[in-house]
XYZ file of C-alpha atoms in Angstrom:
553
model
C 160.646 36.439 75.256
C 159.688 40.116 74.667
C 156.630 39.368 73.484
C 155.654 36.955 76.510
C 156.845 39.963 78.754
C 154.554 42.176 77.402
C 151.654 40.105 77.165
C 151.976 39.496 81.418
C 152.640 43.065 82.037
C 149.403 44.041 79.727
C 147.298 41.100 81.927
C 148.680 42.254 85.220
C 147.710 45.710 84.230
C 144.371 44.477 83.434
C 144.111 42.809 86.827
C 145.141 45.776 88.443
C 142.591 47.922 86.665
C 139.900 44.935 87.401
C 140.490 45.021 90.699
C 140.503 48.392 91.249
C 137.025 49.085 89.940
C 135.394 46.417 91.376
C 136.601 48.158 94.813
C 134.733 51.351 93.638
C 132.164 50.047 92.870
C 132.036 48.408 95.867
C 132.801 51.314 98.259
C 130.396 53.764 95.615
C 127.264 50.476 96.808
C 128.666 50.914 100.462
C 128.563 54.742 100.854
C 125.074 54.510 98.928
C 123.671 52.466 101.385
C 125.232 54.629 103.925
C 123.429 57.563 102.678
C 120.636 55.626 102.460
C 120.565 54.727 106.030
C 121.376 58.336 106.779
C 118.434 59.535 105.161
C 116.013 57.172 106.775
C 117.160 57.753 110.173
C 118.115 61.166 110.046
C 116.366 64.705 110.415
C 114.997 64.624 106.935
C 112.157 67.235 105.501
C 109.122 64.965 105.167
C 109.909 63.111 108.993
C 111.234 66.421 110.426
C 107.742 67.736 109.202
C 105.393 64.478 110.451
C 107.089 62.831 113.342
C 109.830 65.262 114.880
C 108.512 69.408 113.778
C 107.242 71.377 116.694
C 103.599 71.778 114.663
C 102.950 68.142 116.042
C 103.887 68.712 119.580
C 100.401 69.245 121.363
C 102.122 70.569 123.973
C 104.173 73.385 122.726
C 101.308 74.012 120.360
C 99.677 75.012 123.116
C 101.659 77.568 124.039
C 101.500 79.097 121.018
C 98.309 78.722 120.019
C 97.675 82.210 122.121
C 99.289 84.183 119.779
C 97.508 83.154 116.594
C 95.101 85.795 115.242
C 92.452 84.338 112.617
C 90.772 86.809 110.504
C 87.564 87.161 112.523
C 89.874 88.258 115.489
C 91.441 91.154 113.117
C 88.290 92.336 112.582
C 87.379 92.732 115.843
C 90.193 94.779 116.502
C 90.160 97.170 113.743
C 86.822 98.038 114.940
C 87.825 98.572 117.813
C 90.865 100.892 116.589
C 88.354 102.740 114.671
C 86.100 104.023 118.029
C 89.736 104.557 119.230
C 90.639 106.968 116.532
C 87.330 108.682 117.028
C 87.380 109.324 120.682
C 90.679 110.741 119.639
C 89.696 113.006 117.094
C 86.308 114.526 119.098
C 87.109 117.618 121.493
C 84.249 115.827 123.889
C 86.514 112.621 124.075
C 90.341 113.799 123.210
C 91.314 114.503 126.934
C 90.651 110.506 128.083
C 91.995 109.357 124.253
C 94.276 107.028 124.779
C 94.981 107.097 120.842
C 95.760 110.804 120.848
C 95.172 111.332 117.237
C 97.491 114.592 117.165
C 97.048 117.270 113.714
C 100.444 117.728 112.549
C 99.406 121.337 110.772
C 100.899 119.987 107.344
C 98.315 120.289 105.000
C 99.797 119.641 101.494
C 101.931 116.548 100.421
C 105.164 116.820 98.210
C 103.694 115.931 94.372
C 106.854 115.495 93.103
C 106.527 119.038 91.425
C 108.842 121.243 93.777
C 112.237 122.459 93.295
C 115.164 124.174 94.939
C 117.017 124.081 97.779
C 116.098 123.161 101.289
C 117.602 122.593 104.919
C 116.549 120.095 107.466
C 118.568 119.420 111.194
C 117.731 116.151 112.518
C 118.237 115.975 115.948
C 117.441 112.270 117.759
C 119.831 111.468 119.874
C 123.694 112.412 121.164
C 124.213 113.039 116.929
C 122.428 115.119 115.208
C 122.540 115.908 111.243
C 122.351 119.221 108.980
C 121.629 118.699 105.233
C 121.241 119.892 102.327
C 117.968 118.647 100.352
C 118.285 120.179 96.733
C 115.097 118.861 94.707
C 115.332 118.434 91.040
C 112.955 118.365 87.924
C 111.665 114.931 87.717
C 111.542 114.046 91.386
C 115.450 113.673 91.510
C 116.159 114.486 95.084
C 120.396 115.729 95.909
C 121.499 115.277 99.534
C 124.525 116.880 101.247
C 124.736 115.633 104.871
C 127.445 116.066 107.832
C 126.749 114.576 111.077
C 127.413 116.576 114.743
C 128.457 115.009 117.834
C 126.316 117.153 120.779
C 128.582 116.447 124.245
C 127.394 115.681 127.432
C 127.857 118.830 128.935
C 125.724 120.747 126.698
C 123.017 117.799 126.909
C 123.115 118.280 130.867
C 123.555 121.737 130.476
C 121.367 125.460 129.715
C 118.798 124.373 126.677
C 119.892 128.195 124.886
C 123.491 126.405 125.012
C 122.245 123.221 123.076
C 120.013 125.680 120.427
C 122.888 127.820 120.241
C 125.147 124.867 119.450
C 123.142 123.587 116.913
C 122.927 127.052 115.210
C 126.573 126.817 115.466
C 126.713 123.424 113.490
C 124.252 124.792 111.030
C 126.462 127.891 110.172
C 129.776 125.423 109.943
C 127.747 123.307 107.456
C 126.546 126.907 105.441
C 130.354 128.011 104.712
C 131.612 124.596 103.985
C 128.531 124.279 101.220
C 128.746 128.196 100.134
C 125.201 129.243 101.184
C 125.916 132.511 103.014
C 124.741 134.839 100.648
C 122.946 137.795 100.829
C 119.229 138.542 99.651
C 118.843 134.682 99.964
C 116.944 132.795 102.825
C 116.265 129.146 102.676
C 113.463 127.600 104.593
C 114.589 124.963 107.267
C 112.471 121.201 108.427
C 113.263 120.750 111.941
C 113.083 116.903 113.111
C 112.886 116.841 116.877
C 112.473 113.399 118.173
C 111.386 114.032 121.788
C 107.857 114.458 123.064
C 106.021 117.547 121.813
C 102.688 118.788 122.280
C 102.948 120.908 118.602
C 100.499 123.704 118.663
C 101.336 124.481 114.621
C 103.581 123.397 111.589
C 106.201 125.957 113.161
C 104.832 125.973 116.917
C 106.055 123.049 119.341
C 106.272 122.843 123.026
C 108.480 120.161 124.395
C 106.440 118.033 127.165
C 109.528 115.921 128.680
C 112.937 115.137 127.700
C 114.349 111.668 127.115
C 117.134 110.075 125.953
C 119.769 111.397 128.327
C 118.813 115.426 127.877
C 118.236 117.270 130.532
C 119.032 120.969 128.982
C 117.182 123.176 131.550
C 114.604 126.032 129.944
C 113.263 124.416 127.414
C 110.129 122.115 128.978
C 106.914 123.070 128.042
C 109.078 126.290 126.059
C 108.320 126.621 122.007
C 111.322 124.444 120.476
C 111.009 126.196 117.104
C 111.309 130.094 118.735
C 114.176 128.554 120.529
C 116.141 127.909 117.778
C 115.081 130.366 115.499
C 116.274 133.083 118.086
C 119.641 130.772 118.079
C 119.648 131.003 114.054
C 118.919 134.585 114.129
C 121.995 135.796 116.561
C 123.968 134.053 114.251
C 122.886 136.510 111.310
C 121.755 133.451 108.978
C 119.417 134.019 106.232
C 117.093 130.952 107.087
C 113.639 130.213 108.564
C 112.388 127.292 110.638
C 109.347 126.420 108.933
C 108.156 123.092 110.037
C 108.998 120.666 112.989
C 108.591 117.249 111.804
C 107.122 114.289 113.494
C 108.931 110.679 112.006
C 106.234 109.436 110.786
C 105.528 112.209 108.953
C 108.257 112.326 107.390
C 108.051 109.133 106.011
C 104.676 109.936 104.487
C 106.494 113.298 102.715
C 109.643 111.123 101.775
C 107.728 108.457 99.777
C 105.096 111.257 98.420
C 107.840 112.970 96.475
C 107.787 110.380 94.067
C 104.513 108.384 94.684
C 101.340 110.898 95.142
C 99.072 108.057 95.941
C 101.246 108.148 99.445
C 98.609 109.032 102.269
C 99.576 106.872 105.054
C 103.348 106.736 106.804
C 104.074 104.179 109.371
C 107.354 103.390 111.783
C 108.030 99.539 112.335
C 111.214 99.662 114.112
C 112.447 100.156 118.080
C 109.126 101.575 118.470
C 105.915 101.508 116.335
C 103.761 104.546 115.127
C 101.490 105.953 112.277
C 100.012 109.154 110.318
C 97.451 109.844 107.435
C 95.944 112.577 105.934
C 92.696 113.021 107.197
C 89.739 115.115 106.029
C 88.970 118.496 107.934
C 85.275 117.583 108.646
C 86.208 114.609 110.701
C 88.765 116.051 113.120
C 86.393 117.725 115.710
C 89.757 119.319 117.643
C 90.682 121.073 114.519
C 91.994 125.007 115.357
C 93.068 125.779 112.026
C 91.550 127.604 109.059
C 89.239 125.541 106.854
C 90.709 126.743 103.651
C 91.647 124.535 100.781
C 93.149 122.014 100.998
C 90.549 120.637 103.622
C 92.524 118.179 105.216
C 95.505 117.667 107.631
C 98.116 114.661 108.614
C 96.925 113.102 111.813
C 99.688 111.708 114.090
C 97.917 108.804 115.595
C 100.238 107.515 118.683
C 99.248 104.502 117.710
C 101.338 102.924 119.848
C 98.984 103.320 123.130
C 96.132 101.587 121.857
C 94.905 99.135 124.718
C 96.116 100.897 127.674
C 92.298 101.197 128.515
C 92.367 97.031 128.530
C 90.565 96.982 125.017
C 93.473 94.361 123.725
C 93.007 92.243 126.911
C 91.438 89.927 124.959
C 94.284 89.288 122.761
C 97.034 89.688 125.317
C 99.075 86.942 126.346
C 100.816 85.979 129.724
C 104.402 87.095 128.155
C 102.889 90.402 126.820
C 101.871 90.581 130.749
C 105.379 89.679 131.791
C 106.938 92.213 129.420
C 104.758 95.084 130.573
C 104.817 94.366 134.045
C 108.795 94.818 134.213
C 108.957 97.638 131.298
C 109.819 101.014 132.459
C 106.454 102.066 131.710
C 103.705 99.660 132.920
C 100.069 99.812 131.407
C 101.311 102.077 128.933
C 101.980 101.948 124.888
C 100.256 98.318 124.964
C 100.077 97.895 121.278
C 103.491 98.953 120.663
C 104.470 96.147 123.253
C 103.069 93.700 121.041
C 104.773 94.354 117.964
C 107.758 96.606 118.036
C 111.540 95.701 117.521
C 112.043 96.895 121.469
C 109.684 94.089 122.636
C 109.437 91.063 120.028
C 112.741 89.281 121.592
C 111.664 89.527 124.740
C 108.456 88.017 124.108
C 109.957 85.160 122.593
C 112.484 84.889 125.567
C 109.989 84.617 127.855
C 108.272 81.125 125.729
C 111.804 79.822 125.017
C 111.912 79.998 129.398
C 108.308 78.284 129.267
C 109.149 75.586 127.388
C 112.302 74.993 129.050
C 110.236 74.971 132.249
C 108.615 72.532 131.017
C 111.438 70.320 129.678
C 110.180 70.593 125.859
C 113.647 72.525 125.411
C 117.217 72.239 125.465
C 116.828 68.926 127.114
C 120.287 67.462 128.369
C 121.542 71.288 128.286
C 121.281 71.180 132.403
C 125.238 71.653 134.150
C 125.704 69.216 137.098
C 124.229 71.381 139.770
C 120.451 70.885 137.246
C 120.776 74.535 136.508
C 121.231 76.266 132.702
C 124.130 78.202 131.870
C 122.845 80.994 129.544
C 121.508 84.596 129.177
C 118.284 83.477 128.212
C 117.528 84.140 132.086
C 118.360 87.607 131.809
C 115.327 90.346 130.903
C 116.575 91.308 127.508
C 119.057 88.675 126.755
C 117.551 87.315 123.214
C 117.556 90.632 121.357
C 115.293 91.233 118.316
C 117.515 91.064 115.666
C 118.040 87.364 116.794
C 114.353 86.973 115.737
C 115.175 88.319 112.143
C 118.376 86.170 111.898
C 116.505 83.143 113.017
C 113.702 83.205 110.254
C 116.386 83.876 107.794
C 116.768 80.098 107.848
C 115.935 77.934 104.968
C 115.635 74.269 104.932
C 117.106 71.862 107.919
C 120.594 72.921 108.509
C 119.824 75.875 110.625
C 123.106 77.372 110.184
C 122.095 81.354 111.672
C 120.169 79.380 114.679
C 122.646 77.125 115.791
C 124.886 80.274 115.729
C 122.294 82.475 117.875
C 121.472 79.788 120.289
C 125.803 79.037 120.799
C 125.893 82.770 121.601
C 123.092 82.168 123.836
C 125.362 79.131 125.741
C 123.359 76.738 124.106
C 126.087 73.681 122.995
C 125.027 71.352 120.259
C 121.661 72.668 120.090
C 119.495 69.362 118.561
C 117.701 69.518 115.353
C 114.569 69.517 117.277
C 115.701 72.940 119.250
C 116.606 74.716 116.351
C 113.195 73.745 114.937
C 111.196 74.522 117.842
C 113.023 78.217 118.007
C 112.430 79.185 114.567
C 108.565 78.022 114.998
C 108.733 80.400 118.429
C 109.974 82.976 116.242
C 107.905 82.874 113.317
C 104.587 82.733 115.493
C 105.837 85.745 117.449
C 106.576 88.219 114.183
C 103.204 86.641 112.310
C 101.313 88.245 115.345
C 102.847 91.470 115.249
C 102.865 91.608 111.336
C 99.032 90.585 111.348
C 98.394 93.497 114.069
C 100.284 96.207 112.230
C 98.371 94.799 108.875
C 94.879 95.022 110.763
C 95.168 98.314 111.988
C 96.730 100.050 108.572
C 94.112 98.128 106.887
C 91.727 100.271 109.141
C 93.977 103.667 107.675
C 93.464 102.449 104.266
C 90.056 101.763 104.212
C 89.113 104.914 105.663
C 90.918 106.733 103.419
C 88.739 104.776 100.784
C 90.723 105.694 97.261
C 91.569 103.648 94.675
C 95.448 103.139 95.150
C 97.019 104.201 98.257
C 100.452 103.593 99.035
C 102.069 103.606 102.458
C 105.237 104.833 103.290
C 107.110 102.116 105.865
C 110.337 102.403 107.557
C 112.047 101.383 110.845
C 114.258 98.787 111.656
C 111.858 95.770 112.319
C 110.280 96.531 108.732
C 113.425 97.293 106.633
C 115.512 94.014 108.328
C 112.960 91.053 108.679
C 112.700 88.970 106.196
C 109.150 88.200 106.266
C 107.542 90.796 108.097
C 106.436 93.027 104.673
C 105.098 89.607 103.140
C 103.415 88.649 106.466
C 101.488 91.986 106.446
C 100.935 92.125 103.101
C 98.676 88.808 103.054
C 96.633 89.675 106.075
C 95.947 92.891 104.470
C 94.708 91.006 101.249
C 92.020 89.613 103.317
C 90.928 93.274 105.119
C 91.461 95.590 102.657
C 87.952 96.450 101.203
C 88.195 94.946 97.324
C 87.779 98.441 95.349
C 91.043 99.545 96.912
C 94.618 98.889 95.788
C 97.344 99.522 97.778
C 101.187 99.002 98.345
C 104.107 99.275 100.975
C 106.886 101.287 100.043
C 110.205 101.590 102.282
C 110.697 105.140 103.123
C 113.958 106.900 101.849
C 115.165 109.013 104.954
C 111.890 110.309 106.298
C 114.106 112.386 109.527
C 116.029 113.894 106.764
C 114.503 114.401 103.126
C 111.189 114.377 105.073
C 111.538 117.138 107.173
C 113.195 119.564 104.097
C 110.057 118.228 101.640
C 107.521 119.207 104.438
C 109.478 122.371 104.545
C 109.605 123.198 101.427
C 105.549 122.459 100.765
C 104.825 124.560 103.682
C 107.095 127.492 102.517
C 105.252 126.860 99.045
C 102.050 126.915 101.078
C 102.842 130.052 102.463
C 103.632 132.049 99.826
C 100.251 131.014 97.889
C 98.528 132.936 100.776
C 100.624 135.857 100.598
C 99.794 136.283 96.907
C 96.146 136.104 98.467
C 96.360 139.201 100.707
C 94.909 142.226 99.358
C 97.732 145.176 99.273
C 97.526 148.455 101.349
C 97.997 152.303 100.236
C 99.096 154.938 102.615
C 95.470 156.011 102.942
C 94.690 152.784 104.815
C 93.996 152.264 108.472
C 97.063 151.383 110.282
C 94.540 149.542 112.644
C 93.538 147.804 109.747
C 96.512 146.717 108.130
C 99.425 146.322 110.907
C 97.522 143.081 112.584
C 97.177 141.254 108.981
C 100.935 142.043 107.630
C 102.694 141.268 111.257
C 101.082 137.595 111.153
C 102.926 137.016 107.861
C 106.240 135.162 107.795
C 108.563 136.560 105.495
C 108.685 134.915 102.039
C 111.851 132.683 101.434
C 113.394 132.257 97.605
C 115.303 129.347 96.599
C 118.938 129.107 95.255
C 119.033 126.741 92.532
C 122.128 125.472 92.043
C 123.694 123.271 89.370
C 123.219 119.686 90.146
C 126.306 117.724 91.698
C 127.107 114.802 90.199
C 126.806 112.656 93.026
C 122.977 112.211 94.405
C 124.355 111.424 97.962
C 127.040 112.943 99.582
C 128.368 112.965 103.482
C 130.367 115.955 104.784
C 134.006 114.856 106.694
């Protein structure tokens, strides 16, 4: 009987086991075919690209189609940035310029060569920063850095109150680091990022004041006497020896350690460029013509075609987003490809499309109307743009996200795809425009290997923006020239203290160069010469730290 027992369980269990993989097989055949018919019907790459991808709608094609720049166009424009840059640089043409083409004074670039130690304030904004820039053999940079709060009422207030303030700051930051000592002066880069008319590497008069200053006395007033006389009541052994323009800086920062660096260039909130030019070509040169013969042009690049010369190329959204900027018919270029501006352009086709239900269709509340800030000036900010193209394949994950924020709900596969092509066709343009017109820089420069120093937002935090410029350059870059994009490392801070610390190396090369004077000499003779001589500065070379960065509490 056992044995009977055991041979039903064993053939139930085999039933059992029979059973239950036929059903798995059968539900693995269903789910197959599922997938299957999934596949077919759904949003996959090859029909997404072919029957349902924005690149075969005529009609939105259309709209883009004005912002496409083929290489014929490019061309066109860098010659036109090129009589631009002239008109800028000749004292017949400079006053109507509207590419200003500014000389910085700085002469020399930082060959990677200098040592010691080095102060820079960076003042931008409601912050501002001191540091500390010691520079090491081998091109091995130290940073000590503590960051300032300026309140409002000295921003409203006297400007000898906000000069005095930051000489305050700087001595705070001097005792904390140990640099009061006597018999030793340290040369100081001064980044001031508000509108100067500089008249010398040390010699700046502020035009206008923006970003929420209004410090009295100090319009069309020498910045850098300012706050020397501040640093000097304060019985501090340091000189302001440079005021720093950005983009400069970026040039210096990415010198240090690349001397093929001869162009730097801002891609960020706002767009702008320098390059070291040759003497002979800048007619409103008021300097000496000593060696080195050549000078860092600020360009203001970002007003090229507010004489109409871009008209050609100009779209009815650049139109819209110049008409209601706070500056119309000004800094046209910039408006076409600069982190302040590139969301707004693509808000403005997003509403175009919609217009012309070829978006967000079904996304209409009861009353017909849409529900969303994409209606408000401003209301799709840049960064979406960069988020957007981060985006790989066909799930869309970071635009569903920005288009929910945006009150979009269930955006379709077709709206996600159509935003991302908006997007990419927008930040193309503006790569392919800043490409054109450094291609211009490069070529003019005419070496063999030039590198540019980048940095800005819009540069540093697309994801293809660097690529996207880098290929249109391949195609306008004259063939006997190599050249590469390099992200700036701090440009406001270890920029300003490298251009300070070439210029203070500068400067004592031409004191070496001045003959001496005996008491038998004419006073006449020798008074004018020594009293247009800054003081030399030494350096206090300190043992490295072991930490290359550090931030102050």
């Amino acid at each position: 009987m056992s044995s009977i027992a055991t041979i039903i369980k064993d053939e139930s269990l085999a039933s059992t086991l029979r059973i239950g993989f036929f059903s798995l097989a059968a539900c693995s055949v269903v789910g197959l075919a599922a997938y299957i018919g999934y596949r077919a019907a759904g949003p996959n790459q090859t029909y997404a690209l072919h029957s349902r991808h924005p690149e075969s709608n005529d009609q939105i094609e259309k709209v883009l189609e004005s912002l496409r720049l083929d290489d014929e166009k490019l061309r066109q424009i860098m010659q036109l940035l090129e009589q631009e840059m002239d008109a800028g640089l000749s004292p017949a043409t400079h006053k109507n310029a509207d590419v200003k083409m500014f000389p910085t004074y700085v002469r020399n670039i930082a060959d990677g060569t200098e040592t010691g130690q080095v102060l820079a304030l960076d003042l931008g904004g409601t912050n501002f920063r001191v540091l500390l820039v010691t520079l090491l053999p081998q091109s091995r940079v130290e940073l000590t850095s503590k960051i300032f709060v300026i309140p409002q009422s000295i921003m409203l207030g006297a400007g000898v109150n906000l000069f005095r303030h930051l000489a305050d700051c700087l001595l705070d930051f001097m005792k904390k680091e140990n640099l009061v000592k006597p018999g030793v002066r340290y040369p100081l880069g001064f980044t001031f990022s508000f509108p100067c008319k500089q008249e010398g590497l040390a010699s700046a008069r502020l035009t206008s004041w923006t970003k929420g200053f209004t410090c009295s006395g100090v319009v069309n007033e020498d910045v850098v006497n300012m706050l020397q006389t501040a640093i000097d009541e304060k019985g501090l052994n340091v000189q302001c020896v440079a005021l720093v323009n950005d983009t400069v800086g970026t040039l210096m920062a990415c010198a240090y350690k690349d001397p093929n660096t001869a162009i730097g260039l801002i891609l960020g909130t706002g767009t702008n460029a320098c390059y070291m030019e040759k003497l002979d070509r800048v007619g409103t040169w008021d300097g000496d013509y000593n060696e080195p013969k050549q000078v860092i042009i600020n360009m203001e690049w970002g007003a090229f075609g507010n004489n109409n010369r871009l008209n050609h190329i100009r779209t009815k959204y650049d139109e819209e987003v110049d008409l209601s900027s706070v500056n119309p018919s000004k800094q046209i270029f910039e408006k076409m490809i600069s982190g302040m501006y590139m969301g707004e352009i693509v808000r403005l086709i997003i509403l175009d499309l919609m217009q012309q239900d070829l978006l967000f269709i079904g996304q209409r509340d009861g009353y017909g109307d849409y529900r969303t800030p994409l209606f408000t000036r401003g209301g799709f900010y840049t960064k979406f743009v960069s988020t957007v193209e981060t985006d790989e394949g066909i799930a869309f994950a970071n635009t569903r996200r920005v288009l929910e924020d945006m009150g979009i709900r269930n955006p379709t596969f077709d709206d996600c795809a159509i935003i991302q092509h908006i997007c990419k066709n927008v930040s193309k343009r503006a790569a392919k425009l800043a490409g054109a017109c450094l291609a211009v820089l490069i070529n003019r420069i005419n070496k063999p290997n030039v590198t540019v120093g980048v940095d800005g937002s819009l540069y540093r935090y697309h994801p293809r923006f660097k690529r996207n410029m880098e290929k249109c350059m391949k195609n306008l870059v004259n063939k006997n020239i190599k050249f590469k994009l390099t992200l700036s490392d701090d440009g406001s801070g270890k920029g300003a203290a490298l251009i300070a610390i070439v210029a203070d190396r500068f400067q004592q090369s031409q004191l070496k160069s001045i003959p001496s004077f005996d008491d038998n000499d004419d006073e006449e003779v020798r008074t004018p010469i020594q009293s247009s001589l800054s003081n030399p500065i030494s350096f206090n070379i300190q043992s490295p730290t072991n930490t290359l960065i550090r931030t102050l509490p």
